[in-house]
mmCIF file of C-alpha atoms and ligand atoms in Angstrom:
data_model
loop_
_atom_site.group_PDB
_atom_site.id
_atom_site.type_symbol
_atom_site.label_atom_id
_atom_site.label_comp_id
_atom_site.label_asym_id
_atom_site.label_seq_id
_atom_site.Cartn_x
_atom_site.Cartn_y
_atom_site.Cartn_z
ATOM 1 C CA MET R 1 -14.985 -9.062 24.005
ATOM 2 C CA GLN R 2 -17.061 -6.773 26.217
ATOM 3 C CA LEU R 3 -17.151 -3.526 24.231
ATOM 4 C CA ASP R 4 -19.816 -1.559 26.109
ATOM 5 C CA LYS R 5 -17.269 -0.185 28.562
ATOM 6 C CA PHE R 6 -15.349 1.411 25.661
ATOM 7 C CA ALA R 7 -18.392 3.176 24.190
ATOM 8 C CA ALA R 8 -19.190 6.850 24.870
ATOM 9 C CA PRO R 9 -22.504 8.337 23.708
ATOM 10 C CA GLY R 10 -22.093 10.499 20.593
ATOM 11 C CA ARG R 11 -18.343 9.823 20.475
ATOM 12 C CA ILE R 12 -17.613 6.081 20.274
ATOM 13 C CA ALA R 13 -19.983 3.304 19.285
ATOM 14 C CA PHE R 14 -19.591 -0.220 17.972
ATOM 15 C CA ARG R 15 -21.526 -1.766 15.112
ATOM 16 C CA ASP R 16 -21.445 -5.254 13.648
ATOM 17 C CA GLY R 17 -19.030 -5.854 10.773
ATOM 18 C CA PRO R 18 -18.676 -8.940 8.605
ATOM 19 C CA LEU R 19 -15.896 -10.572 10.680
ATOM 20 C CA SER R 20 -15.666 -8.411 13.784
ATOM 21 C CA PRO R 21 -17.189 -5.352 15.406
ATOM 22 C CA VAL R 22 -16.411 -1.980 13.836
ATOM 23 C CA ALA R 23 -15.714 1.068 16.021
ATOM 24 C CA VAL R 24 -17.353 4.326 14.949
ATOM 25 C CA VAL R 25 -15.211 7.222 16.197
ATOM 26 C CA VAL R 26 -16.748 10.725 16.128
ATOM 27 C CA SER R 27 -15.260 14.117 16.990
ATOM 28 C CA PRO R 28 -16.490 17.668 16.300
ATOM 29 C CA TYR R 29 -14.359 17.602 13.123
ATOM 30 C CA GLY R 30 -15.397 14.324 11.563
ATOM 31 C CA SER R 31 -15.718 10.585 11.929
ATOM 32 C CA ALA R 32 -13.865 7.361 11.169
ATOM 33 C CA GLU R 33 -14.704 3.674 11.280
ATOM 34 C CA VAL R 34 -12.164 1.116 12.452
ATOM 35 C CA SER R 35 -12.640 -2.633 12.050
ATOM 36 C CA LEU R 36 -11.257 -4.887 14.769
ATOM 37 C CA TYR R 37 -10.590 -7.327 11.919
ATOM 38 C CA GLY R 38 -7.143 -6.191 10.806
ATOM 39 C CA GLY R 39 -7.047 -3.073 13.002
ATOM 40 C CA HIS R 40 -8.238 -1.606 9.745
ATOM 41 C CA VAL R 41 -9.463 1.980 9.251
ATOM 42 C CA LEU R 42 -12.401 1.600 6.851
ATOM 43 C CA SER R 43 -13.451 5.222 6.450
ATOM 44 C CA TYR R 44 -12.626 8.792 7.392
ATOM 45 C CA ARG R 45 -14.846 11.764 6.654
ATOM 46 C CA PRO R 46 -14.185 15.282 7.926
ATOM 47 C CA VAL R 47 -17.380 17.340 8.396
ATOM 48 C CA GLY R 48 -18.273 19.062 5.099
ATOM 49 C CA HIS R 49 -15.853 16.941 3.009
ATOM 50 C CA SER R 50 -16.451 13.875 0.873
ATOM 51 C CA PRO R 51 -14.946 10.558 2.120
ATOM 52 C CA VAL R 52 -11.144 10.613 2.193
ATOM 53 C CA LEU R 53 -10.571 6.850 1.904
ATOM 54 C CA TRP R 54 -11.621 4.467 -0.837
ATOM 55 C CA LEU R 55 -13.089 1.113 0.207
ATOM 56 C CA ALA R 56 -14.017 -1.761 -2.125
ATOM 57 C CA GLU R 57 -17.565 -3.144 -2.105
ATOM 58 C CA SER R 58 -15.991 -6.539 -1.372
ATOM 59 C CA ALA R 59 -15.137 -5.269 2.143
ATOM 60 C CA LYS R 60 -18.804 -5.813 3.086
ATOM 61 C CA SER R 61 -18.508 -9.586 2.694
ATOM 62 C CA ILE R 62 -14.856 -10.219 3.456
ATOM 63 C CA ALA R 63 -13.924 -13.876 4.029
ATOM 64 C CA PRO R 64 -11.797 -14.942 7.022
ATOM 65 C CA GLY R 65 -8.096 -14.881 6.197
ATOM 66 C CA LYS R 66 -8.559 -12.401 3.328
ATOM 67 C CA ALA R 67 -7.399 -8.799 3.619
ATOM 68 C CA ILE R 68 -9.920 -5.972 3.279
ATOM 69 C CA ARG R 69 -9.340 -4.031 0.032
ATOM 70 C CA GLY R 70 -9.223 -0.272 0.608
ATOM 71 C CA GLY R 71 -9.228 1.879 3.736
ATOM 72 C CA ILE R 72 -5.930 1.622 5.616
ATOM 73 C CA PRO R 73 -4.575 -1.935 5.880
ATOM 74 C CA VAL R 74 -1.819 -2.430 8.454
ATOM 75 C CA CYS R 75 1.070 -4.219 6.725
ATOM 76 C CA TRP R 76 3.138 -5.778 9.519
ATOM 77 C CA PRO R 77 5.556 -7.387 10.507
ATOM 78 C CA TRP R 78 6.626 -7.312 6.899
ATOM 79 C CA PHE R 79 5.743 -5.160 3.925
ATOM 80 C CA GLY R 80 5.309 -6.817 0.525
ATOM 81 C CA ALA R 81 6.443 -10.283 -0.359
ATOM 82 C CA ALA R 82 6.804 -12.750 2.488
ATOM 83 C CA PRO R 83 10.275 -13.473 3.878
ATOM 84 C CA ARG R 84 9.746 -17.162 2.994
ATOM 85 C CA ALA R 85 7.398 -19.123 0.771
ATOM 86 C CA GLY R 86 3.883 -19.844 1.988
ATOM 87 C CA LEU R 87 3.502 -16.730 4.134
ATOM 88 C CA PRO R 88 1.002 -13.969 3.326
ATOM 89 C CA ASN R 89 1.879 -10.825 1.376
ATOM 90 C CA HIS R 90 2.135 -7.768 3.694
ATOM 91 C CA GLY R 91 2.273 -9.812 6.910
ATOM 92 C CA PHE R 92 -0.539 -11.076 9.113
ATOM 93 C CA ALA R 93 -1.717 -8.073 11.162
ATOM 94 C CA ARG R 94 -4.367 -7.202 8.563
ATOM 95 C CA THR R 95 -6.054 -10.592 8.873
ATOM 96 C CA GLN R 96 -6.091 -10.977 12.678
ATOM 97 C CA ILE R 97 -8.785 -9.873 15.105
ATOM 98 C CA TRP R 98 -7.436 -7.077 17.299
ATOM 99 C CA SER R 99 -8.804 -6.150 20.712
ATOM 100 C CA VAL R 100 -9.763 -2.749 22.085
ATOM 101 C CA VAL R 101 -7.169 -1.450 24.566
ATOM 102 C CA SER R 102 -8.740 1.930 25.367
ATOM 103 C CA THR R 103 -10.855 4.790 24.102
ATOM 104 C CA GLU R 104 -10.779 8.426 25.120
ATOM 105 C CA TYR R 105 -12.015 11.842 24.089
ATOM 106 C CA GLU R 106 -11.149 15.470 24.665
ATOM 107 C CA LYS R 107 -12.923 18.593 23.440
ATOM 108 C CA ASP R 108 -11.590 18.360 19.852
ATOM 109 C CA THR R 109 -10.442 14.744 19.488
ATOM 110 C CA THR R 110 -11.690 11.200 19.943
ATOM 111 C CA SER R 111 -9.316 8.206 19.995
ATOM 112 C CA ILE R 112 -9.352 4.452 20.046
ATOM 113 C CA THR R 113 -6.360 2.193 20.674
ATOM 114 C CA LEU R 114 -6.430 -1.380 19.389
ATOM 115 C CA GLY R 115 -3.924 -4.071 20.313
ATOM 116 C CA LEU R 116 -2.612 -7.292 18.800
ATOM 117 C CA VAL R 117 -0.606 -9.906 20.715
ATOM 118 C CA PRO R 118 0.833 -13.251 19.614
ATOM 119 C CA THR R 119 -1.390 -16.306 19.204
ATOM 120 C CA ASP R 120 -0.563 -19.850 18.086
ATOM 121 C CA ALA R 121 -1.531 -18.691 14.564
ATOM 122 C CA THR R 122 0.876 -15.714 14.549
ATOM 123 C CA ARG R 123 3.692 -17.761 16.140
ATOM 124 C CA ALA R 124 3.372 -20.304 13.340
ATOM 125 C CA LEU R 125 3.982 -17.462 10.867
ATOM 126 C CA TRP R 126 6.478 -15.381 12.864
ATOM 127 C CA PRO R 127 7.961 -16.776 16.104
ATOM 128 C CA HIS R 128 8.226 -13.589 18.161
ATOM 129 C CA ASP R 129 6.626 -11.999 21.210
ATOM 130 C CA PHE R 130 5.231 -8.558 20.564
ATOM 131 C CA LEU R 131 2.605 -6.006 21.447
ATOM 132 C CA LEU R 132 1.348 -4.107 18.405
ATOM 133 C CA GLN R 133 -0.881 -1.110 19.110
ATOM 134 C CA LEU R 134 -2.736 1.113 16.672
ATOM 135 C CA THR R 135 -4.135 4.410 17.937
ATOM 136 C CA VAL R 136 -6.601 6.177 15.658
ATOM 137 C CA THR R 137 -7.425 9.778 16.577
ATOM 138 C CA VAL R 138 -10.122 11.810 14.841
ATOM 139 C CA GLY R 139 -9.692 15.572 15.269
ATOM 140 C CA PRO R 140 -8.887 18.367 12.813
ATOM 141 C CA ALA R 141 -6.951 15.579 11.014
ATOM 142 C CA LEU R 142 -6.910 11.769 11.190
ATOM 143 C CA VAL R 143 -3.849 10.580 13.101
ATOM 144 C CA LEU R 144 -2.698 6.954 13.099
ATOM 145 C CA THR R 145 0.092 5.731 15.373
ATOM 146 C CA LEU R 146 1.340 2.170 14.955
ATOM 147 C CA GLU R 147 3.578 1.140 17.836
ATOM 148 C CA THR R 148 5.603 -2.065 17.875
ATOM 149 C CA GLU R 149 6.904 -3.317 21.214
ATOM 150 C CA ASN R 150 9.246 -6.272 21.532
ATOM 151 C CA THR R 151 7.952 -8.157 24.582
ATOM 152 C CA GLY R 152 10.268 -11.113 24.040
ATOM 153 C CA ALA R 153 13.860 -11.940 24.966
ATOM 154 C CA ALA R 154 15.322 -11.880 21.455
ATOM 155 C CA PRO R 155 15.595 -8.981 18.993
ATOM 156 C CA PHE R 156 13.401 -8.972 15.892
ATOM 157 C CA ALA R 157 13.273 -7.002 12.656
ATOM 158 C CA ILE R 158 10.218 -5.572 10.912
ATOM 159 C CA THR R 159 9.148 -3.741 7.801
ATOM 160 C CA GLU R 160 5.709 -2.109 7.770
ATOM 161 C CA ALA R 161 3.226 0.204 6.085
ATOM 162 C CA LEU R 162 -0.010 2.055 6.719
ATOM 163 C CA HIS R 163 -1.224 1.148 3.227
ATOM 164 C CA SER R 164 -3.658 4.074 2.800
ATOM 165 C CA TYR R 165 -6.096 4.028 -0.153
ATOM 166 C CA PHE R 166 -7.096 7.641 -0.870
ATOM 167 C CA ARG R 167 -10.354 8.167 -2.733
ATOM 168 C CA VAL R 168 -10.016 10.277 -5.883
ATOM 169 C CA ARG R 169 -12.381 11.292 -8.712
ATOM 170 C CA ASP R 170 -10.196 9.805 -11.470
ATOM 171 C CA VAL R 171 -6.595 8.758 -10.959
ATOM 172 C CA ALA R 172 -5.754 10.061 -14.445
ATOM 173 C CA GLY R 173 -6.138 13.659 -13.186
ATOM 174 C CA VAL R 174 -4.347 13.160 -9.870
ATOM 175 C CA SER R 175 -0.778 14.055 -8.959
ATOM 176 C CA VAL R 176 1.241 13.299 -5.842
ATOM 177 C CA MET R 177 3.584 16.033 -4.718
ATOM 178 C CA GLY R 178 6.449 16.132 -2.250
ATOM 179 C CA LEU R 179 8.704 13.457 -3.746
ATOM 180 C CA ASP R 180 10.515 15.453 -6.426
ATOM 181 C CA GLY R 181 14.188 14.431 -6.618
ATOM 182 C CA GLN R 182 13.685 11.264 -4.558
ATOM 183 C CA PRO R 183 15.256 7.986 -5.658
ATOM 184 C CA TYR R 184 12.794 5.118 -5.978
ATOM 185 C CA PHE R 185 12.575 1.448 -6.741
ATOM 186 C CA ASP R 186 9.987 0.846 -9.448
ATOM 187 C CA LYS R 187 8.289 -2.553 -9.181
ATOM 188 C CA ALA R 188 5.974 -1.908 -12.162
ATOM 189 C CA PRO R 189 8.549 -2.484 -14.905
ATOM 190 C CA GLY R 190 9.919 -5.477 -12.965
ATOM 191 C CA GLY R 191 12.309 -3.705 -10.584
ATOM 192 C CA VAL R 192 14.180 -0.653 -11.812
ATOM 193 C CA ASP R 193 15.964 2.089 -9.841
ATOM 194 C CA SER R 194 14.977 5.606 -10.882
ATOM 195 C CA VAL R 195 14.727 9.191 -9.602
ATOM 196 C CA GLN R 196 11.467 11.165 -9.339
ATOM 197 C CA SER R 197 11.230 14.255 -11.480
ATOM 198 C CA GLY R 198 8.356 16.603 -10.554
ATOM 199 C CA PRO R 199 4.998 15.382 -9.234
ATOM 200 C CA ILE R 200 3.987 11.726 -9.631
ATOM 201 C CA ALA R 201 1.405 11.239 -12.397
ATOM 202 C CA PHE R 202 -0.658 8.116 -13.088
ATOM 203 C CA ALA R 203 -0.514 7.357 -16.790
ATOM 204 C CA GLY R 204 -0.233 3.596 -16.155
ATOM 205 C CA GLU R 205 0.689 1.186 -13.371
ATOM 206 C CA VAL R 206 2.642 2.847 -10.545
ATOM 207 C CA ASP R 207 4.244 0.637 -7.874
ATOM 208 C CA ARG R 208 7.144 2.473 -6.293
ATOM 209 C CA ILE R 209 9.072 2.458 -3.051
ATOM 210 C CA TYR R 210 10.695 5.774 -2.181
ATOM 211 C CA ALA R 211 12.936 4.259 0.469
ATOM 212 C CA ARG R 212 14.479 7.499 1.753
ATOM 213 C CA HIS R 213 11.440 9.757 2.000
ATOM 214 C CA SER R 214 10.592 10.783 5.554
ATOM 215 C CA SER R 215 8.712 14.040 4.883
ATOM 216 C CA ALA R 216 5.165 14.889 3.793
ATOM 217 C CA ALA R 217 3.358 13.969 0.579
ATOM 218 C CA ILE R 218 0.267 15.589 -0.923
ATOM 219 C CA VAL R 219 -2.391 14.013 -3.126
ATOM 220 C CA ASN R 220 -3.672 16.733 -5.439
ATOM 221 C CA ASP R 221 -7.140 15.900 -6.786
ATOM 222 C CA PRO R 222 -8.660 18.641 -8.949
ATOM 223 C CA GLY R 223 -11.613 16.312 -9.735
ATOM 224 C CA VAL R 224 -12.887 16.321 -6.143
ATOM 225 C CA GLY R 225 -11.454 19.806 -5.580
ATOM 226 C CA ARG R 226 -9.142 18.999 -2.715
ATOM 227 C CA ARG R 227 -5.711 18.000 -1.509
ATOM 228 C CA ILE R 228 -4.971 15.276 0.981
ATOM 229 C CA SER R 229 -1.801 15.841 2.963
ATOM 230 C CA ILE R 230 0.048 12.973 4.627
ATOM 231 C CA GLU R 231 2.567 14.050 7.244
ATOM 232 C CA LYS R 232 4.525 11.463 9.144
ATOM 233 C CA THR R 233 7.053 10.582 11.819
ATOM 234 C CA GLY R 234 9.063 7.400 12.332
ATOM 235 C CA SER R 235 8.733 6.532 8.641
ATOM 236 C CA ALA R 236 11.759 6.368 6.334
ATOM 237 C CA ALA R 237 9.843 5.368 3.199
ATOM 238 C CA THR R 238 6.808 6.284 1.121
ATOM 239 C CA VAL R 239 5.152 3.761 -1.193
ATOM 240 C CA VAL R 240 2.957 4.939 -4.064
ATOM 241 C CA TRP R 241 0.699 2.459 -5.848
ATOM 242 C CA ASN R 242 -2.048 2.270 -8.419
ATOM 243 C CA PRO R 243 -2.482 -0.964 -10.413
ATOM 244 C CA ALA R 244 -4.033 0.685 -13.554
ATOM 245 C CA ALA R 245 -6.436 -1.267 -15.796
ATOM 246 C CA GLY R 246 -4.264 -4.305 -16.556
ATOM 247 C CA LYS R 247 -3.726 -5.467 -12.965
ATOM 248 C CA GLY R 248 -6.628 -3.565 -11.362
ATOM 249 C CA ASP R 249 -9.376 -5.151 -13.450
ATOM 250 C CA ALA R 250 -7.839 -8.587 -12.830
ATOM 251 C CA MET R 251 -8.076 -8.279 -9.030
ATOM 252 C CA ALA R 252 -10.862 -10.475 -7.645
ATOM 253 C CA ASP R 253 -11.743 -8.130 -4.776
ATOM 254 C CA MET R 254 -12.193 -4.992 -6.918
ATOM 255 C CA ALA R 255 -14.937 -4.156 -9.430
ATOM 256 C CA GLN R 256 -14.069 -3.235 -13.016
ATOM 257 C CA GLY R 257 -12.733 0.322 -13.140
ATOM 258 C CA ASP R 258 -12.273 0.592 -9.361
ATOM 259 C CA TRP R 259 -8.575 1.218 -9.938
ATOM 260 C CA ARG R 260 -9.502 4.697 -11.189
ATOM 261 C CA ARG R 261 -10.978 5.634 -7.821
ATOM 262 C CA PHE R 262 -7.911 5.518 -5.557
ATOM 263 C CA VAL R 263 -4.232 6.166 -5.143
ATOM 264 C CA CYS R 264 -2.235 4.528 -2.375
ATOM 265 C CA VAL R 265 0.309 6.745 -0.632
ATOM 266 C CA GLU R 266 1.724 4.607 2.130
ATOM 267 C CA THR R 267 3.554 5.639 5.275
ATOM 268 C CA ALA R 268 6.171 2.908 5.434
ATOM 269 C CA ASN R 269 9.431 1.483 6.613
ATOM 270 C CA ALA R 270 10.385 -0.685 3.666
ATOM 271 C CA GLY R 271 12.765 -0.955 0.765
ATOM 272 C CA ALA R 272 15.900 -0.207 2.780
ATOM 273 C CA GLY R 273 17.079 -2.116 5.849
ATOM 274 C CA PRO R 274 14.397 -3.355 8.266
ATOM 275 C CA ILE R 275 13.757 -1.756 11.672
ATOM 276 C CA GLU R 276 15.533 -3.699 14.420
ATOM 277 C CA VAL R 277 13.558 -3.800 17.664
ATOM 278 C CA ALA R 278 15.549 -4.909 20.722
ATOM 279 C CA PRO R 279 13.927 -6.795 23.640
ATOM 280 C CA GLY R 280 11.865 -4.287 25.644
ATOM 281 C CA ALA R 281 12.205 -1.592 22.968
ATOM 282 C CA LYS R 282 9.428 0.170 21.053
ATOM 283 C CA HIS R 283 9.206 1.618 17.571
ATOM 284 C CA ALA R 284 6.406 3.953 16.461
ATOM 285 C CA VAL R 285 5.286 5.269 13.083
ATOM 286 C CA THR R 286 2.707 8.043 12.773
ATOM 287 C CA ALA R 287 0.657 9.294 9.814
ATOM 288 C CA THR R 288 -1.369 12.510 9.990
ATOM 289 C CA ILE R 289 -3.929 12.714 7.196
ATOM 290 C CA ALA R 290 -5.728 15.977 6.445
ATOM 291 C CA SER R 291 -8.220 16.914 3.722
ATOM 292 C CA ILE R 292 -7.912 20.454 2.357
ATOM 293 C CA LEU R 293 -10.663 21.851 0.140
ATOM 294 C CA LEU R 294 -9.664 23.877 -2.927
ATOM 295 C CA ASP R 295 -11.387 26.881 -4.450
ATOM 296 C CA LYS R 296 -12.282 27.007 -8.163
ATOM 297 C CA ASP R 297 -8.754 28.234 -8.972
ATOM 298 C CA GLY R 298 -7.220 25.244 -7.193
ATOM 299 C CA ASN R 299 -6.043 27.223 -4.145
ATOM 300 C CA PRO R 300 -6.517 25.807 -0.617
ATOM 301 C CA ILE R 301 -9.497 27.283 1.225
ATOM 302 C CA LYS R 302 -8.031 28.225 4.603
ATOM 303 C CA GLY R 303 -9.900 28.391 7.891
ATOM 304 C CA ARG R 304 -12.883 26.475 6.551
ATOM 305 C CA GLU R 305 -12.921 23.566 8.957
ATOM 306 C CA GLU R 306 -16.485 22.692 9.736
ATOM 307 C CA ARG R 307 -17.571 21.352 13.082
ATOM 308 C CA ILE R 308 -20.576 19.580 14.487
ATOM 309 C CA ASP R 309 -21.831 19.527 18.052
ATOM 310 C CA VAL R 310 -20.927 16.338 19.899
ATOM 311 C CA PRO R 311 -21.224 15.428 23.571
ATOM 312 C CA SER R 312 -18.392 16.737 25.735
ATOM 313 C CA ARG R 313 -17.339 15.961 29.266
HETATM 314 O O1 TA6 A 401 2.033 -1.258 -1.740
HETATM 315 C C1 TA6 A 401 2.010 -1.671 -3.053
HETATM 316 C C2 TA6 A 401 1.822 -3.179 -3.115
HETATM 317 O O2 TA6 A 401 2.871 -3.826 -2.458
HETATM 318 C C3 TA6 A 401 1.693 -3.569 -4.603
HETATM 319 O O3 TA6 A 401 2.829 -4.245 -5.093
HETATM 320 C C4 TA6 A 401 0.398 -4.316 -4.673
HETATM 321 O O4 TA6 A 401 0.504 -5.655 -4.814
HETATM 322 C C5 TA6 A 401 -0.341 -3.846 -3.439
HETATM 323 O O5 TA6 A 401 0.611 -3.548 -2.463
HETATM 324 C C6 TA6 A 401 -1.487 -4.670 -2.884
HETATM 325 O O6 TA6 A 401 -1.076 -5.822 -2.244
HETATM 326 P P1 TA6 A 401 -2.177 -6.836 -1.691
HETATM 327 O O7 TA6 A 401 -1.422 -7.917 -0.968
HETATM 328 O O8 TA6 A 401 -3.082 -6.064 -0.772
HETATM 329 O O9 TA6 A 401 -2.922 -7.336 -2.901
#
């Protein structure tokens, strides 16, 4: 693919990645990297903050067909276990090469839109015509919009997630707020229905689908001294995951102890009925991710966004 026409000095560049080019997206407020392999956000760093996303070392030498561990995998057209045997967990979007549709920048924001369309390989897995587009915008926050369009003649149904891995100092000290009182399905003990009481803590494996949670969640990380807020639209569910030592240390694409370094808070449509997309119709889900620094008493430091000078029009 000819990428030069999508580059803009100081705002959008492309570097080589292990399986595809990686877009480097820069705005006055921060930067992000997006791999065309998987339409996968690898990193996000607001100016003056430490990295917001956790990414495994194994991402540097990812093998074709394998999903990158960390960052923001796109789980689509299904979340979790495959609808029939032999199909990949979390769908196929995260292991396909996407193309660049467009890039643009304004004074405060820089965006890239990637697209995925059917191939013989995707039709063998899921026999539908679609246009899937991911727009990543770096501004005062990181905004991801995943838009599904049914370009075929028959309806189809999807589940999906922006499977965000947030980087934390030590998961043991982290809590996730905003889900108090929400019913959830707990996969960790083998599939139990429960109700959240207070913030989510990570004393062991957590693998939960909050299937009726369409509002914001906050990752509170006193270790780093910040909160990460995740606001969303078009998402009926939030998934929260950390594998803890037992499963985490057994995962081939993570180093020992890596499980301590992240929590996944996923903007999803999963766990309840799937989203039906009629021929010609579109469905969009948006996640807005912001990093908020805390003072020594744990209170948000307001009005402390830092900026850098970048080329403007
Ligand atoms: O979102 C949580 C989850 O579905 C967990 O059950 C866990 O398996 C995780 O995703 C990672 O899945 P992956 O296919 O990337 O290994």
